[in-house]
PDB file of C-alpha atoms and ligand atoms in Angstrom:
ATOM      1  CA  MET A   1      -0.036  -0.132   0.276  1.00  0.00           C
ATOM      2  CA  GLN A   2       1.094   3.486  -0.781  1.00  0.00           C
ATOM      3  CA  LYS A   3       1.656   6.026   1.959  1.00  0.00           C
ATOM      4  CA  VAL A   4       0.233   9.622   1.993  1.00  0.00           C
ATOM      5  CA  LEU A   5       1.681  12.253   4.265  1.00  0.00           C
ATOM      6  CA  VAL A   6      -1.042  14.989   4.743  1.00  0.00           C
ATOM      7  CA  ILE A   7       0.421  18.328   6.297  1.00  0.00           C
ATOM      8  CA  GLU A   8      -2.412  20.254   7.394  1.00  0.00           C
ATOM      9  CA  ASP A   9      -3.412  22.636  10.509  1.00  0.00           C
ATOM     10  CA  GLU A  10      -7.163  22.327  10.339  1.00  0.00           C
ATOM     11  CA  GLU A  11      -8.525  19.364  11.916  1.00  0.00           C
ATOM     12  CA  GLY A  12     -11.685  19.033   9.778  1.00  0.00           C
ATOM     13  CA  MET A  13      -9.837  19.273   6.631  1.00  0.00           C
ATOM     14  CA  ARG A  14      -7.220  16.621   8.081  1.00  0.00           C
ATOM     15  CA  ASP A  15      -9.915  14.283   9.191  1.00  0.00           C
ATOM     16  CA  ILE A  16     -11.865  14.090   5.693  1.00  0.00           C
ATOM     17  CA  LEU A  17      -8.601  13.803   3.805  1.00  0.00           C
ATOM     18  CA  LYS A  18      -7.594  10.974   6.129  1.00  0.00           C
ATOM     19  CA  THR A  19     -10.783   9.040   5.762  1.00  0.00           C
ATOM     20  CA  TYR A  20     -11.159   9.414   1.970  1.00  0.00           C
ATOM     21  CA  LEU A  21      -7.405   8.262   1.393  1.00  0.00           C
ATOM     22  CA  GLU A  22      -7.825   5.230   3.744  1.00  0.00           C
ATOM     23  CA  ASN A  23     -10.935   4.650   2.136  1.00  0.00           C
ATOM     24  CA  ASN A  24      -9.118   4.382  -0.880  1.00  0.00           C
ATOM     25  CA  GLY A  25      -6.488   1.872   0.334  1.00  0.00           C
ATOM     26  CA  TYR A  26      -3.463   4.592   1.485  1.00  0.00           C
ATOM     27  CA  ILE A  27      -1.623   4.568   4.591  1.00  0.00           C
ATOM     28  CA  VAL A  28      -2.115   8.270   5.794  1.00  0.00           C
ATOM     29  CA  LEU A  29       0.029   9.933   8.164  1.00  0.00           C
ATOM     30  CA  VAL A  30      -1.352  13.219   9.218  1.00  0.00           C
ATOM     31  CA  ALA A  31       0.721  16.293  10.755  1.00  0.00           C
ATOM     32  CA  GLU A  32      -0.914  19.336  12.068  1.00  0.00           C
ATOM     33  CA  ASN A  33       2.280  21.542  11.560  1.00  0.00           C
ATOM     34  CA  GLY A  34       5.130  21.937   9.462  1.00  0.00           C
ATOM     35  CA  LYS A  35       7.681  20.788  12.119  1.00  0.00           C
ATOM     36  CA  THR A  36       5.808  17.408  12.609  1.00  0.00           C
ATOM     37  CA  GLY A  37       5.298  16.984   8.770  1.00  0.00           C
ATOM     38  CA  LEU A  38       9.045  17.292   8.210  1.00  0.00           C
ATOM     39  CA  GLU A  39       9.652  14.739  10.900  1.00  0.00           C
ATOM     40  CA  TYR A  40       7.611  12.253   9.507  1.00  0.00           C
ATOM     41  CA  PHE A  41       8.850  13.003   5.912  1.00  0.00           C
ATOM     42  CA  ASN A  42      12.458  12.505   7.505  1.00  0.00           C
ATOM     43  CA  ASN A  43      11.574   9.315   9.052  1.00  0.00           C
ATOM     44  CA  ASN A  44       9.519   7.585   6.590  1.00  0.00           C
ATOM     45  CA  LYS A  45      11.439   6.755   3.415  1.00  0.00           C
ATOM     46  CA  ASP A  46       8.307   5.312   1.871  1.00  0.00           C
ATOM     47  CA  ILE A  47       6.096   8.068   1.677  1.00  0.00           C
ATOM     48  CA  SER A  48       4.566   8.264  -2.036  1.00  0.00           C
ATOM     49  CA  ILE A  49       2.893  11.674  -2.094  1.00  0.00           C
ATOM     50  CA  ILE A  50       2.800  14.722   0.176  1.00  0.00           C
ATOM     51  CA  LEU A  51      -0.571  16.729   0.631  1.00  0.00           C
ATOM     52  CA  LEU A  52       0.745  20.106   1.776  1.00  0.00           C
ATOM     53  CA  ASP A  53      -1.039  23.045   3.242  1.00  0.00           C
ATOM     54  CA  ILE A  54       0.109  26.446   1.984  1.00  0.00           C
ATOM     55  CA  MET A  55      -0.795  28.474   5.365  1.00  0.00           C
ATOM     56  CA  LEU A  56       0.663  26.446   8.563  1.00  0.00           C
ATOM     57  CA  PRO A  57       0.978  27.914  11.815  1.00  0.00           C
ATOM     58  CA  ASP A  58       4.900  27.529  12.004  1.00  0.00           C
ATOM     59  CA  ILE A  59       6.590  27.237   8.772  1.00  0.00           C
ATOM     60  CA  SER A  60       4.920  28.308   5.555  1.00  0.00           C
ATOM     61  CA  GLY A  61       4.078  25.318   3.051  1.00  0.00           C
ATOM     62  CA  TRP A  62       6.372  26.910   0.430  1.00  0.00           C
ATOM     63  CA  SER A  63       9.231  26.939   2.603  1.00  0.00           C
ATOM     64  CA  LEU A  64       8.317  23.274   3.526  1.00  0.00           C
ATOM     65  CA  LEU A  65       8.242  22.449  -0.051  1.00  0.00           C
ATOM     66  CA  LYS A  66      11.753  24.102  -0.744  1.00  0.00           C
ATOM     67  CA  THR A  67      13.338  22.089   2.096  1.00  0.00           C
ATOM     68  CA  ILE A  68      11.757  18.781   0.814  1.00  0.00           C
ATOM     69  CA  ARG A  69      13.028  19.272  -2.625  1.00  0.00           C
ATOM     70  CA  GLU A  70      16.630  19.638  -1.453  1.00  0.00           C
ATOM     71  CA  LYS A  71      16.554  16.231  -0.591  1.00  0.00           C
ATOM     72  CA  SER A  72      13.646  14.261  -2.234  1.00  0.00           C
ATOM     73  CA  LYS A  73      11.348  14.181  -5.609  1.00  0.00           C
ATOM     74  CA  VAL A  74       8.498  12.879  -3.795  1.00  0.00           C
ATOM     75  CA  PRO A  75       5.509  14.439  -5.658  1.00  0.00           C
ATOM     76  CA  VAL A  76       3.970  17.187  -3.518  1.00  0.00           C
ATOM     77  CA  MET A  77       0.471  18.499  -3.790  1.00  0.00           C
ATOM     78  CA  MET A  78      -0.101  21.754  -2.531  1.00  0.00           C
ATOM     79  CA  ILE A  79      -3.275  22.847  -0.630  1.00  0.00           C
ATOM     80  CA  THR A  80      -4.464  26.565  -0.709  1.00  0.00           C
ATOM     81  CA  ALA A  81      -7.293  28.243   0.849  1.00  0.00           C
ATOM     82  CA  ARG A  82     -10.037  30.170  -1.520  1.00  0.00           C
ATOM     83  CA  GLY A  83      -9.027  33.722  -1.591  1.00  0.00           C
ATOM     84  CA  GLU A  84      -5.527  33.015  -1.519  1.00  0.00           C
ATOM     85  CA  GLU A  85      -4.182  33.310  -5.049  1.00  0.00           C
ATOM     86  CA  TYR A  86      -2.160  30.244  -5.825  1.00  0.00           C
ATOM     87  CA  ASP A  87       1.138  31.438  -7.325  1.00  0.00           C
ATOM     88  CA  LYS A  88       1.552  28.755  -9.952  1.00  0.00           C
ATOM     89  CA  LEU A  89       4.701  30.175 -10.973  1.00  0.00           C
ATOM     90  CA  LEU A  90       6.003  30.095  -7.778  1.00  0.00           C
ATOM     91  CA  GLY A  91       4.754  26.271  -7.266  1.00  0.00           C
ATOM     92  CA  PHE A  92       6.212  25.375 -10.607  1.00  0.00           C
ATOM     93  CA  GLU A  93       9.479  26.507  -9.600  1.00  0.00           C
ATOM     94  CA  LEU A  94       9.753  24.994  -6.274  1.00  0.00           C
ATOM     95  CA  GLY A  95       8.738  21.882  -7.759  1.00  0.00           C
ATOM     96  CA  ALA A  96       4.950  21.444  -6.706  1.00  0.00           C
ATOM     97  CA  ASP A  97       3.306  18.835  -8.595  1.00  0.00           C
ATOM     98  CA  ASP A  98      -0.466  19.871  -8.327  1.00  0.00           C
ATOM     99  CA  TYR A  99      -2.780  21.966  -6.166  1.00  0.00           C
ATOM    100  CA  VAL A 100      -6.222  22.213  -4.810  1.00  0.00           C
ATOM    101  CA  VAL A 101      -8.301  25.165  -3.694  1.00  0.00           C
ATOM    102  CA  LYS A 102     -10.316  24.634  -0.486  1.00  0.00           C
ATOM    103  CA  PRO A 103     -12.951  23.959  -0.087  1.00  0.00           C
ATOM    104  CA  PHE A 104     -12.331  21.340  -2.204  1.00  0.00           C
ATOM    105  CA  SER A 105     -14.142  17.744  -3.281  1.00  0.00           C
ATOM    106  CA  PRO A 106     -12.401  14.844  -1.512  1.00  0.00           C
ATOM    107  CA  LYS A 107     -13.227  12.598  -4.486  1.00  0.00           C
ATOM    108  CA  GLU A 108     -11.096  15.147  -6.900  1.00  0.00           C
ATOM    109  CA  VAL A 109      -8.347  15.305  -4.486  1.00  0.00           C
ATOM    110  CA  ILE A 110      -8.376  11.447  -4.489  1.00  0.00           C
ATOM    111  CA  ALA A 111      -8.687  11.242  -8.472  1.00  0.00           C
ATOM    112  CA  ARG A 112      -5.451  13.721  -8.543  1.00  0.00           C
ATOM    113  CA  VAL A 113      -3.443  11.682  -6.100  1.00  0.00           C
ATOM    114  CA  LYS A 114      -4.232   8.835  -8.282  1.00  0.00           C
ATOM    115  CA  ALA A 115      -3.425  10.393 -11.294  1.00  0.00           C
ATOM    116  CA  ILE A 116       0.009  11.880 -10.008  1.00  0.00           C
ATOM    117  CA  LEU A 117       0.844   8.513  -8.423  1.00  0.00           C
ATOM    118  CA  SER A 118       0.448   6.536 -11.603  1.00  0.00           C
ATOM    119  CA  ARG A 119       2.159   9.439 -13.455  1.00  0.00           C
ATOM    120  CA  THR A 120       5.287   8.807 -11.019  1.00  0.00           C
ATOM    121  CA  TYR A 121       5.241   5.475 -10.272  1.00  0.00           C
ATOM    122  CA  GLY A 122       3.456   3.854 -13.509  1.00  0.00           C
ATOM    123  CA  ALA A 123       0.234   1.671 -13.060  1.00  0.00           C
ATOM    124  CA  SER A 124       1.017  -0.725 -10.453  1.00  0.00           C
ATOM    125  CA  GLU A 125      -0.223  -4.210 -10.477  1.00  0.00           C
ATOM    126  CA  GLU A 126      -2.938  -2.969  -7.635  1.00  0.00           C
ATOM    127  CA  ASP A 127      -4.917  -1.383 -10.885  1.00  0.00           C
ATOM    128  CA  GLY A 128      -5.825  -5.327 -12.082  1.00  0.00           C
ATOM    129  CA  LYS A 129      -7.459  -8.184 -10.260  1.00  0.00           C
ATOM    130  CA  THR A 130      -5.873 -10.542  -7.996  1.00  0.00           C
ATOM    131  CA  GLU A 131      -6.975 -14.142  -7.542  1.00  0.00           C
ATOM    132  CA  TYR A 132      -6.792 -16.737  -5.029  1.00  0.00           C
ATOM    133  CA  LYS A 133      -8.593 -20.174  -5.163  1.00  0.00           C
ATOM    134  CA  GLY A 134     -11.881 -18.631  -6.089  1.00  0.00           C
ATOM    135  CA  ILE A 135     -11.796 -15.364  -4.284  1.00  0.00           C
ATOM    136  CA  SER A 136     -11.161 -12.638  -6.647  1.00  0.00           C
ATOM    137  CA  ILE A 137     -10.454  -9.023  -6.052  1.00  0.00           C
ATOM    138  CA  ASN A 138     -10.299  -6.040  -8.085  1.00  0.00           C
ATOM    139  CA  VAL A 139      -8.312  -3.250  -6.418  1.00  0.00           C
ATOM    140  CA  SER A 140      -9.350  -0.406  -8.647  1.00  0.00           C
ATOM    141  CA  SER A 141     -13.263  -0.875  -8.375  1.00  0.00           C
ATOM    142  CA  ARG A 142     -12.807  -2.852  -4.857  1.00  0.00           C
ATOM    143  CA  GLU A 143     -15.206  -5.512  -5.776  1.00  0.00           C
ATOM    144  CA  VAL A 144     -14.874  -9.009  -4.275  1.00  0.00           C
ATOM    145  CA  THR A 145     -16.306 -12.027  -5.848  1.00  0.00           C
ATOM    146  CA  VAL A 146     -16.354 -15.689  -4.352  1.00  0.00           C
ATOM    147  CA  ASP A 147     -16.671 -18.248  -7.042  1.00  0.00           C
ATOM    148  CA  GLY A 148     -18.191 -15.707  -9.200  1.00  0.00           C
ATOM    149  CA  GLU A 149     -20.757 -14.025  -6.703  1.00  0.00           C
ATOM    150  CA  LYS A 150     -19.974 -10.655  -5.396  1.00  0.00           C
ATOM    151  CA  ILE A 151     -19.764 -10.097  -1.991  1.00  0.00           C
ATOM    152  CA  ASP A 152     -19.724  -6.646   0.140  1.00  0.00           C
ATOM    153  CA  LEU A 153     -16.932  -6.268   2.226  1.00  0.00           C
ATOM    154  CA  THR A 154     -16.331  -3.002   4.427  1.00  0.00           C
ATOM    155  CA  PRO A 155     -13.013  -1.239   3.292  1.00  0.00           C
ATOM    156  CA  LYS A 156     -11.134  -2.546   6.177  1.00  0.00           C
ATOM    157  CA  GLU A 157     -12.302  -6.104   5.251  1.00  0.00           C
ATOM    158  CA  PHE A 158     -11.418  -5.510   2.142  1.00  0.00           C
ATOM    159  CA  ASP A 159      -7.577  -4.416   2.776  1.00  0.00           C
ATOM    160  CA  LEU A 160      -7.302  -7.158   5.258  1.00  0.00           C
ATOM    161  CA  LEU A 161      -8.361  -9.649   2.584  1.00  0.00           C
ATOM    162  CA  LYS A 162      -5.799  -7.898  -0.021  1.00  0.00           C
ATOM    163  CA  LEU A 163      -2.983  -8.060   2.402  1.00  0.00           C
ATOM    164  CA  LEU A 164      -3.555 -11.989   3.078  1.00  0.00           C
ATOM    165  CA  ILE A 165      -3.875 -12.251  -0.527  1.00  0.00           C
ATOM    166  CA  ASP A 166      -0.708 -10.285  -1.287  1.00  0.00           C
ATOM    167  CA  ASN A 167       0.959 -12.414   1.395  1.00  0.00           C
ATOM    168  CA  LYS A 168      -0.632 -15.674   0.245  1.00  0.00           C
ATOM    169  CA  GLY A 169       0.945 -18.917   2.161  1.00  0.00           C
ATOM    170  CA  LYS A 170       2.783 -16.796   4.579  1.00  0.00           C
ATOM    171  CA  VAL A 171       2.022 -15.622   8.125  1.00  0.00           C
ATOM    172  CA  VAL A 172       0.401 -12.343   8.592  1.00  0.00           C
ATOM    173  CA  SER A 173       0.947 -10.863  12.288  1.00  0.00           C
ATOM    174  CA  ARG A 174      -1.784  -9.000  13.614  1.00  0.00           C
ATOM    175  CA  GLU A 175       0.567  -6.307  14.360  1.00  0.00           C
ATOM    176  CA  LYS A 176       1.272  -6.119  10.548  1.00  0.00           C
ATOM    177  CA  CYS A 177      -2.393  -5.749  10.065  1.00  0.00           C
ATOM    178  CA  LEU A 178      -3.011  -3.278  12.274  1.00  0.00           C
ATOM    179  CA  ASN A 179      -0.049  -1.300  10.716  1.00  0.00           C
ATOM    180  CA  GLU A 180      -0.998  -1.945   7.046  1.00  0.00           C
ATOM    181  CA  VAL A 181      -4.726  -1.783   7.197  1.00  0.00           C
ATOM    182  CA  TRP A 182      -5.217   0.802  10.339  1.00  0.00           C
ATOM    183  CA  GLY A 183      -2.120   2.755   9.855  1.00  0.00           C
ATOM    184  CA  TYR A 184       1.005   3.268  12.367  1.00  0.00           C
ATOM    185  CA  ASP A 185      -1.122   5.996  14.160  1.00  0.00           C
ATOM    186  CA  PHE A 186      -4.126   3.955  14.870  1.00  0.00           C
ATOM    187  CA  TYR A 187      -4.238   3.220  18.517  1.00  0.00           C
ATOM    188  CA  GLY A 188      -6.314   0.113  18.553  1.00  0.00           C
ATOM    189  CA  ASP A 189      -5.650  -3.153  20.070  1.00  0.00           C
ATOM    190  CA  LEU A 190      -4.956  -6.805  18.466  1.00  0.00           C
ATOM    191  CA  ARG A 191      -8.591  -7.773  18.973  1.00  0.00           C
ATOM    192  CA  THR A 192      -9.667  -5.384  16.177  1.00  0.00           C
ATOM    193  CA  VAL A 193      -7.972  -7.274  13.654  1.00  0.00           C
ATOM    194  CA  ASP A 194      -9.500 -10.726  14.975  1.00  0.00           C
ATOM    195  CA  THR A 195     -12.851  -8.975  14.852  1.00  0.00           C
ATOM    196  CA  HIS A 196     -12.486  -7.738  11.366  1.00  0.00           C
ATOM    197  CA  ILE A 197     -11.214 -11.544  10.506  1.00  0.00           C
ATOM    198  CA  LYS A 198     -14.264 -13.045  12.129  1.00  0.00           C
ATOM    199  CA  GLN A 199     -16.475 -10.985   9.876  1.00  0.00           C
ATOM    200  CA  LEU A 200     -14.424 -11.414   6.962  1.00  0.00           C
ATOM    201  CA  ARG A 201     -14.801 -15.211   7.256  1.00  0.00           C
ATOM    202  CA  GLU A 202     -18.368 -14.840   7.815  1.00  0.00           C
ATOM    203  CA  LYS A 203     -18.668 -13.047   4.429  1.00  0.00           C
ATOM    204  CA  LEU A 204     -16.361 -15.509   2.587  1.00  0.00           C
ATOM    205  CA  GLY A 205     -18.752 -18.556   3.272  1.00  0.00           C
ATOM    206  CA  GLU A 206     -17.300 -21.718   2.158  1.00  0.00           C
ATOM    207  CA  LYS A 207     -13.907 -20.185   1.530  1.00  0.00           C
ATOM    208  CA  ARG A 208     -13.664 -19.252   5.050  1.00  0.00           C
ATOM    209  CA  LYS A 209     -11.536 -22.283   5.535  1.00  0.00           C
ATOM    210  CA  LEU A 210      -8.803 -20.520   3.396  1.00  0.00           C
ATOM    211  CA  ILE A 211      -8.002 -18.134   6.463  1.00  0.00           C
ATOM    212  CA  LYS A 212      -5.974 -19.984   8.922  1.00  0.00           C
ATOM    213  CA  THR A 213      -5.492 -18.854  12.459  1.00  0.00           C
ATOM    214  CA  VAL A 214      -1.755 -19.146  13.754  1.00  0.00           C
ATOM    215  CA  TRP A 215      -2.135 -19.189  17.053  1.00  0.00           C
ATOM    216  CA  GLY A 216      -0.623 -16.141  19.104  1.00  0.00           C
ATOM    217  CA  ILE A 217       0.769 -14.719  15.820  1.00  0.00           C
ATOM    218  CA  GLY A 218      -1.832 -13.846  13.151  1.00  0.00           C
ATOM    219  CA  TYR A 219      -3.345 -15.267  10.404  1.00  0.00           C
ATOM    220  CA  LYS A 220      -2.336 -16.995   6.914  1.00  0.00           C
ATOM    221  CA  LEU A 221      -4.090 -17.599   3.532  1.00  0.00           C
ATOM    222  CA  ASP A 222      -3.427 -21.351   2.826  1.00  0.00           C
ATOM    223  CA  GLY A 223      -5.663 -23.560   0.654  1.00  0.00           C
ATOM    224  CA  GLU A 224      -3.602 -26.514   1.412  1.00  0.00           C
TER     225      GLU A 224
HETATM  226 CA1   CA B 301      -3.830  26.205   6.914  1.00  0.00          CA
END
């Protein structure tokens, strides 16, 4: 899963971006000021894109972009408030990849994030379908079928199933499930994973047997 860093001081804006991005299968880190954002950036080498607010309480988004560009080509999408004139020329010079104006449609932001990511990293295998012993998942449409019959999964159940399929035959620890599906900043306990696995098994019907419990560790997708 690709990791997105959102640097934005408005809580409501952060929450909505986080929710939408997570529902679209991204791991999301959120920072409420420039200093924290820069720390996250420095400590996470696998960030795929940064959504950066221009008006931050401590550092301006522009100077943060400059600092980021000194060491990385990671795509950056600037977030600007209505009424503030977005300086396209400055953005271009500093290496911003795109920008959105608040208030924005979260769906539009997601579409732009996807476009930048596929432009930057190429179409990933995630655009296609993955199949495992009669369970078929389509990551772009987020549809799942079991022996050709469509089943409805919640976003978390979907991500969990995808994680297990991506790691088929290997044990996936409950900690890994939490980190990959809920994100590193989720303070839940491991039983959250068990609950979702239980629901996922129920929805898989006969195929439930493919998800093996590895006691004390986690789960494994195994058809043997
Ligand atoms: Ca702001």
